[in-house]
Coordinates of C-alpha atoms in Angstrom, one line a residue:
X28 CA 32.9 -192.8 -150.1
X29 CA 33.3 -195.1 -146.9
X30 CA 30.9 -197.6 -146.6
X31 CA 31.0 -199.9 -143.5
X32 CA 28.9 -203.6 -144.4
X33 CA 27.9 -205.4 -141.0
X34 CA 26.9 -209.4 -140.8
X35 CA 26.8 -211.9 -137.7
X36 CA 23.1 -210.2 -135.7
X37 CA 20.3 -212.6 -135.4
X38 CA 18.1 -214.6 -132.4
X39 CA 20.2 -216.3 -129.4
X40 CA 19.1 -217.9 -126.1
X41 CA 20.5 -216.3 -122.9
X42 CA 23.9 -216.8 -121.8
X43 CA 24.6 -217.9 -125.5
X44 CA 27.2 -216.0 -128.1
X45 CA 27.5 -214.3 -131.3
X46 CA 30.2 -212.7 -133.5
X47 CA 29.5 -209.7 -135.2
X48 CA 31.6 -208.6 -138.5
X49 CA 32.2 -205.1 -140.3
X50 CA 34.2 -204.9 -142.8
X51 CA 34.6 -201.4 -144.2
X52 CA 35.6 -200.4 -147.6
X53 CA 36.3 -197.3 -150.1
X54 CA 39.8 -195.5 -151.4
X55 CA 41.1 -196.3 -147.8
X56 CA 44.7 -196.5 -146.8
X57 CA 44.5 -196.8 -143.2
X58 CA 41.3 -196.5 -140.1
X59 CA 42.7 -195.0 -137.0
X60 CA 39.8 -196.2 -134.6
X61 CA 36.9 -198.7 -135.0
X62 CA 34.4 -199.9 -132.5
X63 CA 31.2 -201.1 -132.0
X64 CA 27.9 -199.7 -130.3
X65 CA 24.0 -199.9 -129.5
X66 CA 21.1 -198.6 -129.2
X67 CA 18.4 -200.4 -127.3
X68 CA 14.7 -198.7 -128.1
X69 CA 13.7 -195.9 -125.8
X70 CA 17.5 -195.2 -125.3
X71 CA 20.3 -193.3 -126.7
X72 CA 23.3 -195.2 -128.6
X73 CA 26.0 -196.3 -126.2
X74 CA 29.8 -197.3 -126.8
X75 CA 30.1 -200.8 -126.9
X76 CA 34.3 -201.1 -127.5
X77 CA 36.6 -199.6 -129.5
X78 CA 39.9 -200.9 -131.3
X79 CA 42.7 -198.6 -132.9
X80 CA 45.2 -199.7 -135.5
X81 CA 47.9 -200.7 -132.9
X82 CA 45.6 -203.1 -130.9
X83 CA 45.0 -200.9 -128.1
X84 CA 41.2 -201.6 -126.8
X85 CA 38.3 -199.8 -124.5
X86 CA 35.5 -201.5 -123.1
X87 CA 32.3 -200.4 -121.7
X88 CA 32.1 -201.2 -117.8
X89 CA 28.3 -203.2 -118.6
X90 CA 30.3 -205.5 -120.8
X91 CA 31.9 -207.1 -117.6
X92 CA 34.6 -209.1 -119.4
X93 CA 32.0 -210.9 -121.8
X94 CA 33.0 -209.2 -125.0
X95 CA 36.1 -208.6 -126.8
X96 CA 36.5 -207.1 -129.8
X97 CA 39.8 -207.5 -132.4
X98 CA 40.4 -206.1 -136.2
X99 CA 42.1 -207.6 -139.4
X100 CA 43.7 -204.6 -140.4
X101 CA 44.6 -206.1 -143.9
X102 CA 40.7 -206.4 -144.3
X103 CA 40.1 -203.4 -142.8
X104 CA 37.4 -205.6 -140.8
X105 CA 36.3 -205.4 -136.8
X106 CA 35.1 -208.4 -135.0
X107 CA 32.8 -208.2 -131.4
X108 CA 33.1 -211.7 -130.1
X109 CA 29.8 -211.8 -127.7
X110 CA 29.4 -214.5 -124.8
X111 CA 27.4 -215.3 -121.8
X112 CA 24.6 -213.1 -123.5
X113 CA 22.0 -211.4 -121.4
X114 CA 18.3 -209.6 -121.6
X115 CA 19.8 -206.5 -121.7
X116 CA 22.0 -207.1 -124.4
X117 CA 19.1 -206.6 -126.5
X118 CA 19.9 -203.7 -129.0
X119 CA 20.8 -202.5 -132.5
X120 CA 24.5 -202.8 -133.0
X121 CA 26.4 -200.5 -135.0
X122 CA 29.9 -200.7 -136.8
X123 CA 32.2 -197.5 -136.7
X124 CA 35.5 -196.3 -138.2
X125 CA 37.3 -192.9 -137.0
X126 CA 40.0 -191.5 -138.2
X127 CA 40.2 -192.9 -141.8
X128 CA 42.7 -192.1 -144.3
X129 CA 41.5 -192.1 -147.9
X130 CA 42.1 -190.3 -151.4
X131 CA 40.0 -187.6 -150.5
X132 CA 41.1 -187.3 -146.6
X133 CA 40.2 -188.2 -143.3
X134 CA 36.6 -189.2 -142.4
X135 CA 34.5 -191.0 -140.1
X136 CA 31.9 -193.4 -141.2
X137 CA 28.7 -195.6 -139.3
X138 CA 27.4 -198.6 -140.8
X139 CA 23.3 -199.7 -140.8
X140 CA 23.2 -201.5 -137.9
X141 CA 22.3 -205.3 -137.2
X142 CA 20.1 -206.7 -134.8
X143 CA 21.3 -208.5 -131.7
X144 CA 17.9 -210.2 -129.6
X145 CA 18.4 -212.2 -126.8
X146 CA 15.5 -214.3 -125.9
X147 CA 14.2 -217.3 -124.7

């Protein structure tokens, strides 16, 4: 019953930023853990970063300081502010939420993914 809605992908130049935006939504009282990853083609989905409920953050060691990611827990929305942009940022990005509390229990949900290209 958890549905996770993603917005902020598109077409940016190198060394440029975007914000992605997740908010997710259902019979939810609480999400433990939400994070972001990717999947570039020809490769497996890798963990971007990953937020809990307290504020506590992980970061993958290609982000090298260039991303952060924060939540609005009264919106039960994740944020992955995305600078100095590279080739190899190029990917699928996809929203998740683990550890969420709702009417019928706990669950874990992804969302569809958005499109992050970075070109010149």
């Amino acid at each position: 019953q958890v549905q996770l809605v993603e917005s902020g992908g598109g077409l940016v130049q190198p060394g440029g930023s975007l914000r992605l935006s997740c908010a997710a939504s259902g019979s939810i009282f609480s999400i433990r853990t939400m994070g972001w990853y990717r999947q570039a083609p020809g490769k497996q989905r890798e963990l971007v970063a990953t937020i809990t409920s307290g504020g506590s953050t992980n970061y993958a060691d290609f982000v090298k300081g260039r991303f952060t990611i924060s939540r609005d827990n009264t919106k039960n929305t994740v944020y992955l502010q995305m600078s100095s942009l590279e080739y190899e940022d190029t990917a699928v990005y996809y929203c998740n939420a683990a550890g969420v509390y709702t009417t019928a229990g706990v669950r874990g949900s992804w969302g569809q993914g958005t499109q992050v290209t970075v070109s010149s």
